[in-house]
Coordinates of C-alpha atoms in Angstrom, one line a residue:
X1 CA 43.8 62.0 -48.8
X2 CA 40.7 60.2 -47.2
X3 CA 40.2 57.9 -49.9
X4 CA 43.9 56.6 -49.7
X5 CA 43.0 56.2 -45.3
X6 CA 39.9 53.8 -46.3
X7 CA 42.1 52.2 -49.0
X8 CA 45.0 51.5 -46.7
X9 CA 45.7 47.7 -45.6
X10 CA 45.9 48.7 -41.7
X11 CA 42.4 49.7 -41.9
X12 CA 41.4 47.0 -43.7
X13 CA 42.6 44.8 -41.4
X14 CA 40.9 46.6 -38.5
X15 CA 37.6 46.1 -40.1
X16 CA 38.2 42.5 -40.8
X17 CA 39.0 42.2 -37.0
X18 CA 35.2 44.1 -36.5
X19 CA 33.5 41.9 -38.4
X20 CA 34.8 38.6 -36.3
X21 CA 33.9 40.5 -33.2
X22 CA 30.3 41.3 -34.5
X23 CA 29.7 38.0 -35.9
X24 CA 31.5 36.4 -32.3
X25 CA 28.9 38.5 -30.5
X26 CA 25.9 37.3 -32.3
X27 CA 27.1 33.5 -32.8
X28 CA 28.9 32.6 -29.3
X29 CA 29.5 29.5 -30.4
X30 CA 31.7 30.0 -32.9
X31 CA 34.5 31.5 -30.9
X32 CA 36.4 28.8 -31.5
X33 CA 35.7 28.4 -35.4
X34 CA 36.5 32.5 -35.5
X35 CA 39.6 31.5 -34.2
X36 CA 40.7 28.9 -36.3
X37 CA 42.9 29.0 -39.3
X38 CA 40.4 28.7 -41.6
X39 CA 39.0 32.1 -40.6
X40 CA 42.9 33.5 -40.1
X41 CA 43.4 32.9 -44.0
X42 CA 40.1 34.3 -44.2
X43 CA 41.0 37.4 -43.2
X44 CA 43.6 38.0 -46.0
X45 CA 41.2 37.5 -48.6
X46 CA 39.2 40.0 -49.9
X47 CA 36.1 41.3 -48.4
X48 CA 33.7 39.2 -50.6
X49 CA 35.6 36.1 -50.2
X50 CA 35.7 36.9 -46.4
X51 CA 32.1 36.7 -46.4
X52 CA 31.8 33.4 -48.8
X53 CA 34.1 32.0 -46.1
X54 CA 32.3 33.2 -42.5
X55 CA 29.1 31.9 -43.5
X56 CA 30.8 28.4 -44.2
X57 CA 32.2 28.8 -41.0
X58 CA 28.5 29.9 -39.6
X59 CA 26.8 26.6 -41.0
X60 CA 29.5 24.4 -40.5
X61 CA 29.4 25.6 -36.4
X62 CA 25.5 25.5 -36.7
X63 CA 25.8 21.7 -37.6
X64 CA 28.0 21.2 -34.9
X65 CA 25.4 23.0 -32.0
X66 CA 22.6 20.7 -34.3
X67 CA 24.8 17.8 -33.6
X68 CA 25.6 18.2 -30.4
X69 CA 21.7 18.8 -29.3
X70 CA 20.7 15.8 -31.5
X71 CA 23.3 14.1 -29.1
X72 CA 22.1 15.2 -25.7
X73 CA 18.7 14.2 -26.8
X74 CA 20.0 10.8 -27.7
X75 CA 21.4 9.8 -24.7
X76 CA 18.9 11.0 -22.4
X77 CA 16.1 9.2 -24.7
X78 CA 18.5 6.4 -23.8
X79 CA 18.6 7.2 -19.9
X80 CA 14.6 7.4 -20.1
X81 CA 14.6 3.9 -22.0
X82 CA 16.7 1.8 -19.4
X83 CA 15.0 3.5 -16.4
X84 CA 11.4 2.2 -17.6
X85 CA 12.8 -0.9 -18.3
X86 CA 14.0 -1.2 -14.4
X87 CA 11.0 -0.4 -13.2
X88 CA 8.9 -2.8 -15.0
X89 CA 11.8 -5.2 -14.9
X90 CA 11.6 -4.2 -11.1
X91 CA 7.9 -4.2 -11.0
X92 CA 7.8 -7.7 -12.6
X93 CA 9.9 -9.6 -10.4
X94 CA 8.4 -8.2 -7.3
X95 CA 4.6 -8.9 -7.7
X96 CA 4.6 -12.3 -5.9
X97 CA 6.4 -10.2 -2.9
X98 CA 3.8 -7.4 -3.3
X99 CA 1.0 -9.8 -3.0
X100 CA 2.4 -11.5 0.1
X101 CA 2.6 -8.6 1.9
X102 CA -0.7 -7.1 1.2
X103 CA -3.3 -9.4 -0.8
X104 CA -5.8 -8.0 -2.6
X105 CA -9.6 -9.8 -2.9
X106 CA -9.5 -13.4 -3.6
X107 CA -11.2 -14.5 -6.5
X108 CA -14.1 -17.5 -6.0
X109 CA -11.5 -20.1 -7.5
X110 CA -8.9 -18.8 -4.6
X111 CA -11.4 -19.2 -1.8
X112 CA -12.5 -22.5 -3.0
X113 CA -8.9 -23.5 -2.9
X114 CA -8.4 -23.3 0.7
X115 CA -11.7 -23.4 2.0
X116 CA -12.4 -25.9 4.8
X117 CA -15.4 -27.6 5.2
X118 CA -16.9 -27.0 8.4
X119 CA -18.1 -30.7 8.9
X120 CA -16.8 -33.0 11.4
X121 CA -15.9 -32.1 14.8
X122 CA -13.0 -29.1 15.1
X123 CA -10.4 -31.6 15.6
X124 CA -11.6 -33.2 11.7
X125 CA -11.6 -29.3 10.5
X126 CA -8.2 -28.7 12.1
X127 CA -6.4 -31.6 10.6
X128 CA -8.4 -30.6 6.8
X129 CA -6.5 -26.9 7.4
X130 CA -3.6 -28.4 8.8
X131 CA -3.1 -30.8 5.0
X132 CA -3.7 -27.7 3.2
X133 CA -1.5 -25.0 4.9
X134 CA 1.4 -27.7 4.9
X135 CA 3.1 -26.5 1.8
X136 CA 5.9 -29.4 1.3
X137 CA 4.2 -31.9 2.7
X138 CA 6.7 -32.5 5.7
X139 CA 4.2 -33.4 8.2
X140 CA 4.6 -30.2 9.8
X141 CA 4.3 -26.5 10.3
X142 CA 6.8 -23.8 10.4
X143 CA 6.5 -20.5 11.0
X144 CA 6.5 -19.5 7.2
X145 CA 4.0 -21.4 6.1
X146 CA 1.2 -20.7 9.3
X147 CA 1.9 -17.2 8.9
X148 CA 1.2 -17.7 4.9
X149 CA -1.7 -19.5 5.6
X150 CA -3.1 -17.3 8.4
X151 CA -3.1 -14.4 5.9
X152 CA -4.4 -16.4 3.2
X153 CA -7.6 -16.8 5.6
X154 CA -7.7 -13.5 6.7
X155 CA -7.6 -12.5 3.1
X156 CA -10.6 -14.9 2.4
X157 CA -12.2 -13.8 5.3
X158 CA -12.2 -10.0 4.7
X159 CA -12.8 -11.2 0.7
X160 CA -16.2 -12.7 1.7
X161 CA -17.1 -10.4 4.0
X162 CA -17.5 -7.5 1.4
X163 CA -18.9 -9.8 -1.9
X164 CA -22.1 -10.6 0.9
X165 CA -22.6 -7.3 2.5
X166 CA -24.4 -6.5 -0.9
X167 CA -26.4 -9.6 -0.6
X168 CA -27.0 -9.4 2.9
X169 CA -28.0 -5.2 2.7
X170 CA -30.8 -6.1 -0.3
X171 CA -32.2 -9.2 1.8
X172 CA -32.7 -7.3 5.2
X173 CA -33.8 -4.0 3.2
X174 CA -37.6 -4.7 3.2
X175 CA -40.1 -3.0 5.3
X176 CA -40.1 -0.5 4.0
X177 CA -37.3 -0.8 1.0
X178 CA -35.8 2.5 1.6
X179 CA -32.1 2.2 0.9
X180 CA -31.5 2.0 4.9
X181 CA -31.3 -0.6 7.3
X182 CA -33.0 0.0 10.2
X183 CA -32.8 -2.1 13.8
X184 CA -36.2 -3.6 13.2
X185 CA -34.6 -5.5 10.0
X186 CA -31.6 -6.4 11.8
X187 CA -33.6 -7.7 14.9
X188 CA -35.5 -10.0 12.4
X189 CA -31.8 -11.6 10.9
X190 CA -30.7 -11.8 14.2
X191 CA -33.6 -13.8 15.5
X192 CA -34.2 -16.0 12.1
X193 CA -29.7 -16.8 12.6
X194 CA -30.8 -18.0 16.3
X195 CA -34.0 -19.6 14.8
X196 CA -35.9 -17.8 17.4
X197 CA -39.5 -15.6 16.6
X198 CA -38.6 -13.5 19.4
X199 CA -37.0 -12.3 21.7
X200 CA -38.3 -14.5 24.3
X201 CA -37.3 -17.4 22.5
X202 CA -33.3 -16.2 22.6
X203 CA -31.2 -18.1 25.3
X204 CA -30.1 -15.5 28.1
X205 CA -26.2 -15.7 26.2
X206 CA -28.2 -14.5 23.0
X207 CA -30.2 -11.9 24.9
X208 CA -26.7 -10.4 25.5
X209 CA -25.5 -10.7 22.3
X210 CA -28.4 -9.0 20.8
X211 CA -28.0 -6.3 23.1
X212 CA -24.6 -5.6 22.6
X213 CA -25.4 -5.3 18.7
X214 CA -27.8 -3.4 19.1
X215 CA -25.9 -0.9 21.5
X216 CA -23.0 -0.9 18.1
X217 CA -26.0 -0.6 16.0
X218 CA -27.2 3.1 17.4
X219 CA -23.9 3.9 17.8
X220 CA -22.5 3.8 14.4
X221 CA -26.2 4.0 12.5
X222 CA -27.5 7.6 11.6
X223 CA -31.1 8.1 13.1
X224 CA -30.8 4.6 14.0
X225 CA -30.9 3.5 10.4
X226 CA -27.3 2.1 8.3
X227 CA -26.0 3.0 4.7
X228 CA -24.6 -0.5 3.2
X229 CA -21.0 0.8 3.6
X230 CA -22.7 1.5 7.6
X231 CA -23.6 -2.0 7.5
X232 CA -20.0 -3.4 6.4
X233 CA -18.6 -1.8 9.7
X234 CA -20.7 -3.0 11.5
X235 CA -20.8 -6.6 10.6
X236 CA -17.3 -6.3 9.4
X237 CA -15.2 -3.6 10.5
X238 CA -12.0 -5.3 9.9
X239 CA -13.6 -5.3 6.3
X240 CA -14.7 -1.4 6.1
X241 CA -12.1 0.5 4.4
X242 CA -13.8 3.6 6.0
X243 CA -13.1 1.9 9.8
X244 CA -10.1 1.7 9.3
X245 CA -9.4 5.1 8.2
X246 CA -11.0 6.6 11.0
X247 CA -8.8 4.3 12.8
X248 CA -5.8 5.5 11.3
X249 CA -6.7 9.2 11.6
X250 CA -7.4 9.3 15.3
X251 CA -4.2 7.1 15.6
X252 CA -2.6 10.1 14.1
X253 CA -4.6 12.9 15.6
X254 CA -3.3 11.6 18.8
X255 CA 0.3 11.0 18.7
X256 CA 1.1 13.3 16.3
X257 CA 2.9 16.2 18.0
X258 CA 4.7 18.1 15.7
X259 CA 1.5 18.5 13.5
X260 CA 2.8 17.1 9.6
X261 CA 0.5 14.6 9.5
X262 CA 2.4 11.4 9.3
X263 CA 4.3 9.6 13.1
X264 CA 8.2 9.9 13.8
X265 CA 10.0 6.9 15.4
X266 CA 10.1 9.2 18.6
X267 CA 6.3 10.1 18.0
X268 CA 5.4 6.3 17.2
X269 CA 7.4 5.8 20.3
X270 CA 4.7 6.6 22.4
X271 CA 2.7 3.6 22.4
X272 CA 6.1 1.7 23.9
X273 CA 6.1 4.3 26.7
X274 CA 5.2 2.8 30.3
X275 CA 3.4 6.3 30.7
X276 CA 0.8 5.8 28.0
X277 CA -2.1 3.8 27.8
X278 CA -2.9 2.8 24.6
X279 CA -6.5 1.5 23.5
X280 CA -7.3 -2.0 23.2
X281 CA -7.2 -1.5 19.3
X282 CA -3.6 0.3 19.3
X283 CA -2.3 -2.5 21.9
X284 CA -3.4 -5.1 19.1
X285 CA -2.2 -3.2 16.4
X286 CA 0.9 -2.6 18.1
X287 CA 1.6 -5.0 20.3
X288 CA 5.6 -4.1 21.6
X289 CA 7.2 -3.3 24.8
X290 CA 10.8 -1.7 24.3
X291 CA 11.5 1.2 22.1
X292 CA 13.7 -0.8 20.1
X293 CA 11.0 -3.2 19.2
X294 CA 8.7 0.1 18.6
X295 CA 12.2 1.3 16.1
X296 CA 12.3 -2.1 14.3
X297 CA 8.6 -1.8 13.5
X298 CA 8.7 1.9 12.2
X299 CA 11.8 1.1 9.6
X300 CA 9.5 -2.2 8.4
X301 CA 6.5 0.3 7.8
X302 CA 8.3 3.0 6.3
X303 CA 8.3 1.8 2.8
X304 CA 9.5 5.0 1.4
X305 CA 12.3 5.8 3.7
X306 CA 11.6 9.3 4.4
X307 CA 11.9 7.9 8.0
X308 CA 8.4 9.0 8.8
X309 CA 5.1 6.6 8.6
X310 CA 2.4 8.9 6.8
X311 CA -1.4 7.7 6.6
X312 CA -1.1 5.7 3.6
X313 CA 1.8 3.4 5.0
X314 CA -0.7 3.1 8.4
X315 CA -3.6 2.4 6.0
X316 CA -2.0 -0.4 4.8
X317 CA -0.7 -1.9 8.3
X318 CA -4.2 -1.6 10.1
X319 CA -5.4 -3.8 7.2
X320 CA -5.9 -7.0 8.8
X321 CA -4.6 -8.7 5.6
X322 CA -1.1 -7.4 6.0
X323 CA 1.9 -9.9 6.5
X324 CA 2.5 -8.1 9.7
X325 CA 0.0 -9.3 11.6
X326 CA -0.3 -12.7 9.9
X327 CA 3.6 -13.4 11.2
X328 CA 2.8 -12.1 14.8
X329 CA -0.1 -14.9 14.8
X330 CA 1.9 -17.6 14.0
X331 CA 4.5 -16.8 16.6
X332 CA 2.4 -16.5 18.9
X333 CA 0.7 -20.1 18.0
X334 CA 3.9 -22.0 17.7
X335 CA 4.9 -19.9 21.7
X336 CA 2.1 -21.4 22.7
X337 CA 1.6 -24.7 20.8
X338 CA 5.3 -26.3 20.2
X339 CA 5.8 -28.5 23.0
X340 CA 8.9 -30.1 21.7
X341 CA 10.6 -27.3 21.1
X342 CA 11.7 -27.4 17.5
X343 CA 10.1 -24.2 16.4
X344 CA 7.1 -26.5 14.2
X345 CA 4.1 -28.2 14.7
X346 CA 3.1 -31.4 14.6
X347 CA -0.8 -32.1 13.8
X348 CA -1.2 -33.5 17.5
X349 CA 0.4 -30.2 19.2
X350 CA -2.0 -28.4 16.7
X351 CA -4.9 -30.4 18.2
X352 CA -3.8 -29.8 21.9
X353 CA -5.1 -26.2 21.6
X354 CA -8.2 -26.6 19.0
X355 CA -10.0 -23.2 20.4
X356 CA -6.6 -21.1 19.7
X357 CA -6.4 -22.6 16.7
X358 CA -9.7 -22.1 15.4
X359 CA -8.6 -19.2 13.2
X360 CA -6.4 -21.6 11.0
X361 CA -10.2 -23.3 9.8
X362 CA -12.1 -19.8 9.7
X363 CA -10.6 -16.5 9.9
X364 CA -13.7 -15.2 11.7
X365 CA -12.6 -16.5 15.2
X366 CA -10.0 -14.2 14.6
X367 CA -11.9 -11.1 14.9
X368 CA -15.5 -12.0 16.3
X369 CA -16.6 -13.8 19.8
X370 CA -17.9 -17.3 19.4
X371 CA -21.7 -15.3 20.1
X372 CA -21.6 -13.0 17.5
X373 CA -22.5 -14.6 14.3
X374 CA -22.2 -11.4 12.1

């Protein structure tokens, strides 16, 4: 009796229908292929046959999930491709615009380019600066090309100003030679620059001068003695990478109120505000008077959109060498200089106001008093 139940076709049948479940339950994928009518006719063959023809099936759907991952793979090789292409296609076409809006150090061929020699009277120095800075020859000045010249000096100013600290550090380091500079060996370059022996030789305007360094000197030097990065702020600080990150982080320390590190429009805002009184240095830096002018000048900084302006974007705006300031500057000399009215200058309105202009020959009037000769 039992062997003719195990022998009987319904029960073979019902292990045939076991077997697809099994192998369904293992292999997923191959639902479908279990399903097909390959495996259908499959299941009317004998048991042998029926294995011979499930493990086709097996591979064949294998291939398939193979394929498919080889696929996948393909196209997001493809997507990996084209997206570093944009960025150095992006990368590529955007260097001149990079450079513009934050220079890096001029070489010696660069500097030599638009130097002006300071020979002549200032009016002779103005009109050299004026030739060079007038890009298409015109005969006058817009407001493109004295902004792309004012940062072009400031660049050459800041670029010279860190090759010679090196220079000037080993030539005042002497007695003793200590790796510090103390205010004895600055005294003695201050006095050989006024071609004085002493200090009673110094005009009274000098005596000032000196005394006002030397006032900076104790502030910023440790024991009264300065590192050479020291000595950079203090001849240069629009030069010192570490001034103007202490910059920057009080800047921050101060207006930011929700504590993230990094200034909101709102928190930005604040400098705009009747209420506050900013520092001379935040003033300069940030020189607007309406909240909307404050919102125009947070969307220009925030280069990554995030619609906050973190220390790095503020690191790059309090460098003197950014486009920012270099545009303000020439709107502010054509306000002051463009008599006729047509938003250029002419040489001769140039020459009307040869002290403002001054920065146009040498950047250093921008940022040092005609006394101090750092």
């Amino acid at each position: 009796m039992l062997p003719c139940v195990f022998n009987s076709p319904y029960l073979n049948v019902q292990l045939t229908k076991v077997r697809q479940g099994i192998m369904i339950f293992i292999f997923p994928g191959l639902n479908s292929a279990l399903n097909s009518s390959h495996l259908v006719k499959c299941s009317r063959l004998s048991e042998e046959a029926m294995k011979t023809c499930i493990n086709m099936s097996i591979r064949s759907s294998r291939n398939k999930i193979i394929l498919t991952l080889y696929l996948v793979f393909a196209v997001y090789l493809i997507y990996v491709i084209i997206f570093l292409a944009s960025m150095l296609f992006r990368s590529a076409s955007d260097v001149k615009t990079k450079i513009r809006a934050l220079p890096t150090y001029m070489s010696d061929a660069e500097i030599d380019k638009i130097r002006v020699l300071e020979v002549g009277t200032l009016q002779q120095q103005l009109q050299q600066a004026f030739g060079k800075a007038d890009d298409n020859k015109n005969g006058y000045l817009d407001k493109d090309e004295l902004s792309e010249w004012i940062q072009m000096k400031v660049s050459e100013h800041i670029t010279v100003g860190v090759k010679t600290n090196f220079k000037v550090f080993l030539l005042l380091d002497k007695s003793p030679k200590d790796g510090w500079i103390s205010m004895e060996e600055y005294d003695a370059l201050f006095l050989s620059s006024r071609g004085a022996k002493t200090e009673e030789d110094l005009s009274r305007s000098d005596r000032e001068q000196l005394m006002s360094e030397r006032a900076e000197f104790l502030e910023l030097g440790n024991e009264e003695k300065l590192t050479i990065d020291e000595l950079l702020t203090f001849r240069h600080p629009e030069s010192s990478h570490a001034h103007l990150l202490a910059r920057v982080t009080e800047l921050i320390d101060t207006l930011d109120e929700d504590g993230d590190g990094a200034l909101s429009v709102s928190e930005l805002g604040q400098l705009s505000d009747p209420a506050y009184r900013p520092s001379e240095e935040e003033a300069a830096n940030f020189p607007v008077s309406s909240e909307t002018e404050m919102r125009a000048l947070h969307a220009r900084l925030d280069t990554n959109g995030d619609q906050k302006l973190d220390q790095h974007e503020l690191l790059v705006f309090a460098d003197p060498r950014h486009v920012e300031h270099a545009s303000r500057d020439a709107a502010r000399l054509i306000r002051l200089a463009d008599a006729d009215g047509d938003g250029q200058l002419a040489l001769t309105e140039l020459q009307m106001h040869p002290d403002q202009f001054r920065m146009i020959v040498d950047a250093r009037h921008r940022f040092h008093q005609p006394g101090d000769r750092r």
